[in-house]
Structures are given as C-alpha cells and as structure tokens.
Amino acid sequence: MSAPAISVLKTSAAPRVSLARRLGRSDGFVAAMMILPAAILFGLFFLWPFFNGLWLSFHRWDGFSPPRFIGAANYLRLFKDRIFLGALENSFIFVILSLAFKNGLGLALALLLNRVTFARGFIRGSVFVPVTISFVAAGLLWSWIYNPVFGLLNAGLDLVGLASLKRSWLGDANTALYAVIVVDVWKWLGFHAVIYLAGLQTIPSELYEAARVDGASAWRRLWHITLPLMVPVIFINTILGLSGAFVRNFDIVHVLTQGGPNHATEVVITAMVKTAFNESQMGYAAAMGYALFVLVGGLCAALVYLLGRTRFKI
C-alpha cells in the first residue's frame, strides 16, 4: 500500500472531537459559564432598571396611564424647579460639611485609636457601634435627643447655664439641616475612622523612629510622614463619603424631618421620592435621579483624576 493511502487511513481512523467537547475543555468557555449567572442577575437588576429608568425620564408618566414622550422637558424643568434647586443646595451643604467632619474627625480618631494600648479591641469596637445601628433606630434616638421639651440636648444646655441656646433643633429652619448633618457624621464617623486606622497601620514604624532621631516634633511627623502617605486613603474616604452623602441620606432625613420644616432639610433623594410617589410624576422623578447620577459620577471621576495626577507636597 502506498504512503498516501496509509496517511488517509490514519486520518480517517483518528477520533473526532465534537465542537461541544472542545468548548467544554476551553478555559474561556468554563469561565463564561461561571460568570453567566451573575451576569444575568446584573442585567436583570441593574442594567435593565437603569436603561428603563433613563427611557422613562424622557416621558410623562403617572404610574398608571401609558407613558407619553416629552423629550428633554423633564430635564429642562429641573432648572426652574425651586424645590429641586433648594434640595440640590441642601445636598451640597450636606456633602461639604459631612465630608469635612467625617474626614477631619475620622483621621483624628484613628490617630488616637492607633496609640491606644489599654482595651484596644473593646474601644475600637465601641467606636464602630453607631455604624451597625439602622438608620431608623439612629433617627429615633436623635429625635429624642433633639426633642425641645424633654430632649437631652436642651436639658444639657439647662444644666450648664446656657438655657438661652435652647430651641426646637429639628423644627427651626435655621438649625434643622445642621442637626441632621450631626446625626449623619455621628453614624458614619467610626466607619471612616476604621479605614484611616487601617491606612495608618501600613506606614512603616521605621519612618517615625528615624524622624524622632532627627528631632522632628509630633506635628512635623504628622505633616511630613503621615499625611503624605495617607493621601490615597483620604481620597478613598472622600469618594465614599461623597457618594454616600449624596445618595444615602434619604433614611436619616426622612426619619428626622421628612424634608421639613418648609423644605429646609429637603435633599435631592427625598424630593425625588416625594415627586414620584406623592405627586405621581414618575418621569420627572427619574430625571431628578439621573441628574444626580451625572453630578455624583462627574465629581467622583474628577477626584479619581486628581488622585492620579496630584502628589502631596510640603
């Protein structure tokens, strides 16, 4: 038998591997099958609601009748809505003050906790307790503290001879927003302090020892060693606090003031919920949500860009 004939016979006798078996042996196929359930859930519960809500923001819909396309009218209306603009201003005040206190007090608390040696675990756990409390429980607790008749705050002012400062903290439009911000800072301070504490523990102790040998004071060690090395952690805490203060303040505001008095504590999220469910303007509420999404996303992207280009210099 000739050589070409033998090669043909060998080829025809070789086992053929089906396409399904070849795919089954492929690492990419196995990885895709493992990701598929999560991808389906992500599409159903994130992508579909996101794009459906975006489509809805260009319509007028009361939740019952068929949606009617109105183009960008909902977004143009935002620039003329006094309640929305006031809620946006309150949101910015909320974010700026809460970020300042969460980062400043959080870093100071982390520096203190990093030096504690007695009952370290208990003290650190105690600091984190408010984070574990639900928003409803925290709101009820502080509503009792702020109560103008039997609240602990006014009672404490009476006790130290500052009765002239007593007021209805949540009922006064001049103090209500700041009172809510205090509650938000109290609840999340431990969370940010723990992140700062984790960052502090990554700084080599040899740097501090060398600085002490050179005669550097505690302030100089903080300014020249701690802060430069903590810049990435500060950015992380800032981004977390920024997104949280913009989009996770509904519960605490709703429990304490429901946006009052006279919209003094109204934030974008509470205005959006009221517009959707109290006024049955689903499309306009969706436009509020996507405007807030673009705003928060742009601010976070700007912070990430700054983190990549900025170097802490003294």
GROMACS .gro file of C-alpha atoms in nm:
model
  314
    1MET     CA    1   0.000   0.000   0.000
    2SER     CA    2   0.130   0.339  -0.094
    3ALA     CA    3   0.223   0.609   0.162
    4PRO     CA    4  -0.060   0.850   0.067
    5ALA     CA    5  -0.317   0.574   0.117
    6ILE     CA    6  -0.176   0.487   0.461
    7SER     CA    7  -0.193   0.854   0.570
    8VAL     CA    8  -0.555   0.875   0.453
    9LEU     CA    9  -0.646   0.565   0.654
   10LYS     CA   10  -0.473   0.702   0.967
   11THR     CA   11  -0.654   1.032   0.933
   12SER     CA   12  -0.994   0.869   0.892
   13ALA     CA   13  -0.928   0.639   1.187
   14ALA     CA   14  -0.834   0.923   1.427
   15PRO     CA   15  -1.113   1.004   1.676
   16ARG     CA   16  -1.302   1.324   1.604
   17VAL     CA   17  -1.363   1.560   1.896
   18SER     CA   18  -1.701   1.732   1.878
   19LEU     CA   19  -1.738   2.107   1.899
   20ALA     CA   20  -1.925   2.078   2.230
   21ARG     CA   21  -1.642   1.877   2.387
   22ARG     CA   22  -1.382   2.121   2.257
   23LEU     CA   23  -1.577   2.409   2.406
   24GLY     CA   24  -1.615   2.217   2.731
   25ARG     CA   25  -1.239   2.185   2.756
   26SER     CA   26  -1.183   2.557   2.682
   27ASP     CA   27  -1.091   2.771   2.981
   28GLY     CA   28  -1.274   3.067   2.831
   29PHE     CA   29  -1.596   2.869   2.796
   30VAL     CA   30  -1.577   2.744   3.154
   31ALA     CA   31  -1.514   3.097   3.280
   32ALA     CA   32  -1.808   3.229   3.077
   33MET     CA   33  -2.039   2.963   3.221
   34MET     CA   34  -1.930   3.054   3.574
   35ILE     CA   35  -1.988   3.426   3.512
   36LEU     CA   36  -2.320   3.377   3.332
   37PRO     CA   37  -2.550   3.352   3.642
   38ALA     CA   38  -2.404   3.670   3.792
   39ALA     CA   39  -2.420   3.843   3.454
   40ILE     CA   40  -2.789   3.753   3.418
   41LEU     CA   41  -2.868   3.888   3.765
   42PHE     CA   42  -2.665   4.203   3.695
   43GLY     CA   43  -2.854   4.259   3.372
   44LEU     CA   44  -3.196   4.199   3.529
   45PHE     CA   45  -3.150   4.401   3.847
   46PHE     CA   46  -2.909   4.676   3.734
   47LEU     CA   47  -2.879   4.726   3.358
   48TRP     CA   48  -3.247   4.680   3.276
   49PRO     CA   49  -3.374   4.915   3.553
   50PHE     CA   50  -3.102   5.168   3.464
   51PHE     CA   51  -3.189   5.193   3.095
   52ASN     CA   52  -3.563   5.160   3.159
   53GLY     CA   53  -3.544   5.449   3.407
   54LEU     CA   54  -3.343   5.654   3.158
   55TRP     CA   55  -3.611   5.591   2.896
   56LEU     CA   56  -3.878   5.687   3.149
   57SER     CA   57  -3.705   6.019   3.227
   58PHE     CA   58  -3.796   6.138   2.877
   59HIS     CA   59  -4.166   6.065   2.934
   60ARG     CA   60  -4.455   6.195   3.140
   61TRP     CA   61  -4.599   5.907   3.341
   62ASP     CA   62  -4.820   5.895   3.647
   63GLY     CA   63  -4.765   5.525   3.711
   64PHE     CA   64  -5.098   5.412   3.563
   65SER     CA   65  -5.169   5.563   3.221
   66PRO     CA   66  -4.940   5.492   2.923
   67PRO     CA   67  -4.617   5.699   2.927
   68ARG     CA   68  -4.615   5.999   2.691
   69PHE     CA   69  -4.288   6.105   2.530
   70ILE     CA   70  -4.199   6.470   2.604
   71GLY     CA   71  -3.830   6.478   2.511
   72ALA     CA   72  -3.598   6.671   2.741
   73ALA     CA   73  -3.882   6.866   2.907
   74ASN     CA   74  -3.828   6.693   3.242
   75TYR     CA   75  -3.459   6.789   3.246
   76LEU     CA   76  -3.530   7.148   3.141
   77ARG     CA   77  -3.787   7.171   3.418
   78LEU     CA   78  -3.518   7.097   3.676
   79PHE     CA   79  -3.356   7.436   3.617
   80LYS     CA   80  -3.683   7.613   3.704
   81ASP     CA   81  -3.797   7.398   3.995
   82ARG     CA   82  -3.742   7.596   4.315
   83ILE     CA   83  -3.787   7.289   4.537
   84PHE     CA   84  -3.536   7.084   4.338
   85LEU     CA   85  -3.280   7.366   4.331
   86GLY     CA   86  -3.322   7.414   4.706
   87ALA     CA   87  -3.283   7.040   4.760
   88LEU     CA   88  -2.968   7.043   4.545
   89GLU     CA   89  -2.826   7.330   4.752
   90ASN     CA   90  -2.906   7.142   5.073
   91SER     CA   91  -2.739   6.833   4.930
   92PHE     CA   92  -2.421   7.028   4.860
   93ILE     CA   93  -2.420   7.175   5.212
   94PHE     CA   94  -2.481   6.824   5.347
   95VAL     CA   95  -2.192   6.681   5.144
   96ILE     CA   96  -1.939   6.956   5.217
   97LEU     CA   97  -1.995   6.965   5.593
   98SER     CA   98  -2.027   6.590   5.639
   99LEU     CA   99  -1.713   6.526   5.432
  100ALA     CA  100  -1.516   6.783   5.630
  101PHE     CA  101  -1.615   6.642   5.968
  102LYS     CA  102  -1.602   6.275   5.869
  103ASN     CA  103  -1.251   6.309   5.731
  104GLY     CA  104  -1.116   6.550   5.990
  105LEU     CA  105  -1.264   6.383   6.296
  106GLY     CA  106  -1.217   6.036   6.143
  107LEU     CA  107  -0.844   6.090   6.095
  108ALA     CA  108  -0.807   6.242   6.443
  109LEU     CA  109  -0.995   5.949   6.596
  110ALA     CA  110  -0.784   5.699   6.401
  111LEU     CA  111  -0.463   5.864   6.523
  112LEU     CA  112  -0.593   5.839   6.879
  113LEU     CA  113  -0.702   5.475   6.840
  114ASN     CA  114  -0.365   5.388   6.688
  115ARG     CA  115  -0.196   5.494   7.012
  116VAL     CA  116  -0.439   5.320   7.248
  117THR     CA  117  -0.291   5.017   7.422
  118PHE     CA  118  -0.542   4.954   7.702
  119ALA     CA  119  -0.857   4.757   7.599
  120ARG     CA  120  -0.772   4.827   7.235
  121GLY     CA  121  -1.021   4.581   7.085
  122PHE     CA  122  -1.310   4.695   7.304
  123ILE     CA  123  -1.251   5.064   7.235
  124ARG     CA  124  -1.218   5.013   6.860
  125GLY     CA  125  -1.534   4.804   6.856
  126SER     CA  126  -1.722   5.070   7.054
  127VAL     CA  127  -1.628   5.335   6.801
  128PHE     CA  128  -1.779   5.122   6.522
  129VAL     CA  129  -2.109   5.054   6.703
  130PRO     CA  130  -2.305   5.350   6.552
  131VAL     CA  131  -2.229   5.218   6.202
  132THR     CA  132  -2.417   4.897   6.283
  133ILE     CA  133  -2.729   5.081   6.402
  134SER     CA  134  -3.005   5.109   6.145
  135PHE     CA  135  -3.099   5.449   6.010
  136VAL     CA  136  -3.445   5.424   6.164
  137ALA     CA  137  -3.307   5.345   6.509
  138ALA     CA  138  -3.047   5.624   6.481
  139GLY     CA  139  -3.314   5.869   6.367
  140LEU     CA  140  -3.547   5.782   6.655
  141LEU     CA  141  -3.262   5.806   6.906
  142TRP     CA  142  -3.160   6.152   6.790
  143SER     CA  143  -3.516   6.275   6.758
  144TRP     CA  144  -3.545   6.212   7.134
  145ILE     CA  145  -3.213   6.389   7.194
  146TYR     CA  146  -3.329   6.689   6.991
  147ASN     CA  147  -3.678   6.697   7.143
  148PRO     CA  148  -3.745   7.058   7.256
  149VAL     CA  149  -3.942   6.952   7.568
  150PHE     CA  150  -3.761   6.654   7.721
  151GLY     CA  151  -3.459   6.614   7.492
  152LEU     CA  152  -3.113   6.553   7.634
  153LEU     CA  153  -2.957   6.839   7.436
  154ASN     CA  154  -3.179   7.110   7.579
  155ALA     CA  155  -3.156   6.952   7.924
  156GLY     CA  156  -2.777   6.963   7.900
  157LEU     CA  157  -2.784   7.328   7.798
  158ASP     CA  158  -3.003   7.399   8.101
  159LEU     CA  159  -2.759   7.214   8.323
  160VAL     CA  160  -2.456   7.421   8.215
  161GLY     CA  161  -2.639   7.753   8.229
  162LEU     CA  162  -2.689   7.800   7.853
  163ALA     CA  163  -3.068   7.795   7.852
  164SER     CA  164  -3.071   8.085   7.604
  165LEU     CA  165  -2.943   7.846   7.337
  166LYS     CA  166  -3.235   7.607   7.376
  167ARG     CA  167  -3.454   7.567   7.070
  168SER     CA  168  -3.651   7.323   6.862
  169TRP     CA  169  -3.348   7.188   6.677
  170LEU     CA  170  -3.540   6.996   6.412
  171GLY     CA  171  -3.831   7.241   6.396
  172ASP     CA  172  -3.621   7.551   6.333
  173ALA     CA  173  -3.536   7.606   5.965
  174ASN     CA  174  -3.207   7.769   6.065
  175THR     CA  175  -3.075   7.465   6.254
  176ALA     CA  176  -3.264   7.162   6.116
  177LEU     CA  177  -3.024   7.080   5.832
  178TYR     CA  178  -2.717   7.110   6.053
  179ALA     CA  179  -2.881   6.893   6.319
  180VAL     CA  180  -2.937   6.621   6.058
  181ILE     CA  181  -2.575   6.650   5.942
  182VAL     CA  182  -2.457   6.594   6.300
  183VAL     CA  183  -2.651   6.267   6.311
  184ASP     CA  184  -2.504   6.152   5.979
  185VAL     CA  185  -2.149   6.234   6.095
  186TRP     CA  186  -2.208   6.054   6.427
  187LYS     CA  187  -2.332   5.742   6.249
  188TRP     CA  188  -2.052   5.715   5.990
  189LEU     CA  189  -1.756   5.852   6.186
  190GLY     CA  190  -1.649   5.507   6.305
  191PHE     CA  191  -1.659   5.369   5.951
  192HIS     CA  192  -1.421   5.633   5.818
  193ALA     CA  193  -1.202   5.612   6.130
  194VAL     CA  194  -1.153   5.236   6.076
  195ILE     CA  195  -1.042   5.297   5.716
  196TYR     CA  196  -0.796   5.561   5.835
  197LEU     CA  197  -0.676   5.327   6.108
  198ALA     CA  198  -0.606   5.055   5.852
  199GLY     CA  199  -0.409   5.305   5.647
  200LEU     CA  200  -0.206   5.420   5.948
  201GLN     CA  201  -0.104   5.064   6.026
  202THR     CA  202   0.053   5.026   5.682
  203ILE     CA  203   0.302   5.308   5.746
  204PRO     CA  204   0.641   5.160   5.846
  205SER     CA  205   0.733   5.243   6.204
  206GLU     CA  206   1.096   5.291   6.095
  207LEU     CA  207   0.999   5.621   5.935
  208TYR     CA  208   0.873   5.758   6.265
  209GLU     CA  209   1.177   5.627   6.450
  210ALA     CA  210   1.413   5.796   6.206
  211ALA     CA  211   1.214   6.121   6.237
  212ARG     CA  212   1.237   6.107   6.619
  213VAL     CA  213   1.613   6.051   6.598
  214ASP     CA  214   1.637   6.361   6.376
  215GLY     CA  215   1.447   6.559   6.638
  216ALA     CA  216   1.118   6.600   6.446
  217SER     CA  217   0.822   6.702   6.662
  218ALA     CA  218   0.490   6.518   6.662
  219TRP     CA  219   0.341   6.786   6.435
  220ARG     CA  220   0.625   6.755   6.183
  221ARG     CA  221   0.595   6.376   6.185
  222LEU     CA  222   0.223   6.413   6.113
  223TRP     CA  223   0.274   6.672   5.838
  224HIS     CA  224   0.576   6.519   5.666
  225ILE     CA  225   0.514   6.145   5.710
  226THR     CA  226   0.155   6.060   5.800
  227LEU     CA  227  -0.039   6.292   5.570
  228PRO     CA  228   0.166   6.231   5.251
  229LEU     CA  229   0.138   5.854   5.293
  230MET     CA  230  -0.232   5.876   5.377
  231VAL     CA  231  -0.331   6.067   5.061
  232PRO     CA  232  -0.473   5.756   4.883
  233VAL     CA  233  -0.676   5.667   5.194
  234ILE     CA  234  -0.803   6.024   5.220
  235PHE     CA  235  -0.920   6.005   4.858
  236ILE     CA  236  -1.094   5.672   4.921
  237ASN     CA  237  -1.273   5.811   5.225
  238THR     CA  238  -1.365   6.124   5.031
  239ILE     CA  239  -1.517   5.928   4.743
  240LEU     CA  240  -1.708   5.701   4.981
  241GLY     CA  241  -1.831   5.997   5.181
  242LEU     CA  242  -1.920   6.194   4.868
  243SER     CA  243  -2.131   5.921   4.713
  244GLY     CA  244  -2.285   5.828   5.048
  245ALA     CA  245  -2.378   6.185   5.146
  246PHE     CA  246  -2.544   6.244   4.808
  247VAL     CA  247  -2.737   5.920   4.761
  248ARG     CA  248  -2.765   5.755   5.104
  249ASN     CA  249  -2.914   6.035   5.311
  250PHE     CA  250  -3.281   5.959   5.247
  251ASP     CA  251  -3.338   5.744   5.554
  252ILE     CA  252  -3.194   5.979   5.813
  253VAL     CA  253  -3.365   6.287   5.666
  254HIS     CA  254  -3.698   6.108   5.631
  255VAL     CA  255  -3.698   5.975   5.986
  256LEU     CA  256  -3.587   6.301   6.148
  257THR     CA  257  -3.765   6.573   5.948
  258GLN     CA  258  -3.924   6.430   5.631
  259GLY     CA  259  -3.761   6.721   5.448
  260GLY     CA  260  -3.914   6.993   5.667
  261PRO     CA  261  -3.966   7.243   5.803
  262ASN     CA  262  -4.071   7.413   5.479
  263HIS     CA  263  -3.819   7.208   5.275
  264ALA     CA  264  -3.529   7.332   5.492
  265THR     CA  265  -3.381   6.979   5.507
  266GLU     CA  266  -3.503   6.861   5.168
  267VAL     CA  267  -3.232   6.680   4.972
  268VAL     CA  268  -3.248   6.550   4.617
  269ILE     CA  269  -3.331   6.193   4.718
  270THR     CA  270  -3.625   6.293   4.941
  271ALA     CA  271  -3.752   6.535   4.675
  272MET     CA  272  -3.730   6.258   4.416
  273VAL     CA  273  -3.925   6.009   4.630
  274LYS     CA  274  -4.197   6.265   4.709
  275THR     CA  275  -4.226   6.362   4.343
  276ALA     CA  276  -4.260   6.001   4.235
  277PHE     CA  277  -4.497   5.862   4.499
  278ASN     CA  278  -4.677   6.163   4.646
  279GLU     CA  279  -4.724   6.358   4.324
  280SER     CA  280  -4.726   6.060   4.082
  281GLN     CA  281  -4.471   6.222   3.849
  282MET     CA  282  -4.256   5.919   3.777
  283GLY     CA  283  -4.083   6.058   3.470
  284TYR     CA  284  -3.984   6.383   3.640
  285ALA     CA  285  -3.858   6.193   3.945
  286ALA     CA  286  -3.649   5.974   3.714
  287ALA     CA  287  -3.498   6.287   3.560
  288MET     CA  288  -3.403   6.406   3.910
  289GLY     CA  289  -3.232   6.076   3.974
  290TYR     CA  290  -3.030   6.077   3.652
  291ALA     CA  291  -2.928   6.440   3.701
  292LEU     CA  292  -2.796   6.341   4.044
  293PHE     CA  293  -2.625   6.036   3.892
  294VAL     CA  294  -2.438   6.251   3.639
  295LEU     CA  295  -2.341   6.501   3.909
  296VAL     CA  296  -2.208   6.243   4.155
  297GLY     CA  297  -2.038   6.043   3.881
  298GLY     CA  298  -1.866   6.355   3.750
  299LEU     CA  299  -1.743   6.456   4.095
  300CYS     CA  300  -1.611   6.106   4.169
  301ALA     CA  301  -1.439   6.089   3.830
  302ALA     CA  302  -1.276   6.427   3.898
  303LEU     CA  303  -1.149   6.303   4.234
  304VAL     CA  304  -1.005   5.987   4.077
  305TYR     CA  305  -0.834   6.201   3.812
  306LEU     CA  306  -0.686   6.424   4.082
  307LEU     CA  307  -0.563   6.119   4.272
  308GLY     CA  308  -0.373   6.008   3.964
  309ARG     CA  309  -0.212   6.345   3.899
  310THR     CA  310  -0.170   6.506   4.239
  311ARG     CA  311   0.127   6.448   4.466
  312PHE     CA  312   0.117   6.573   4.822
  313LYS     CA  313   0.394   6.829   4.852
  314ILE     CA  314   0.501   7.036   5.150
   0.00000   0.00000   0.00000
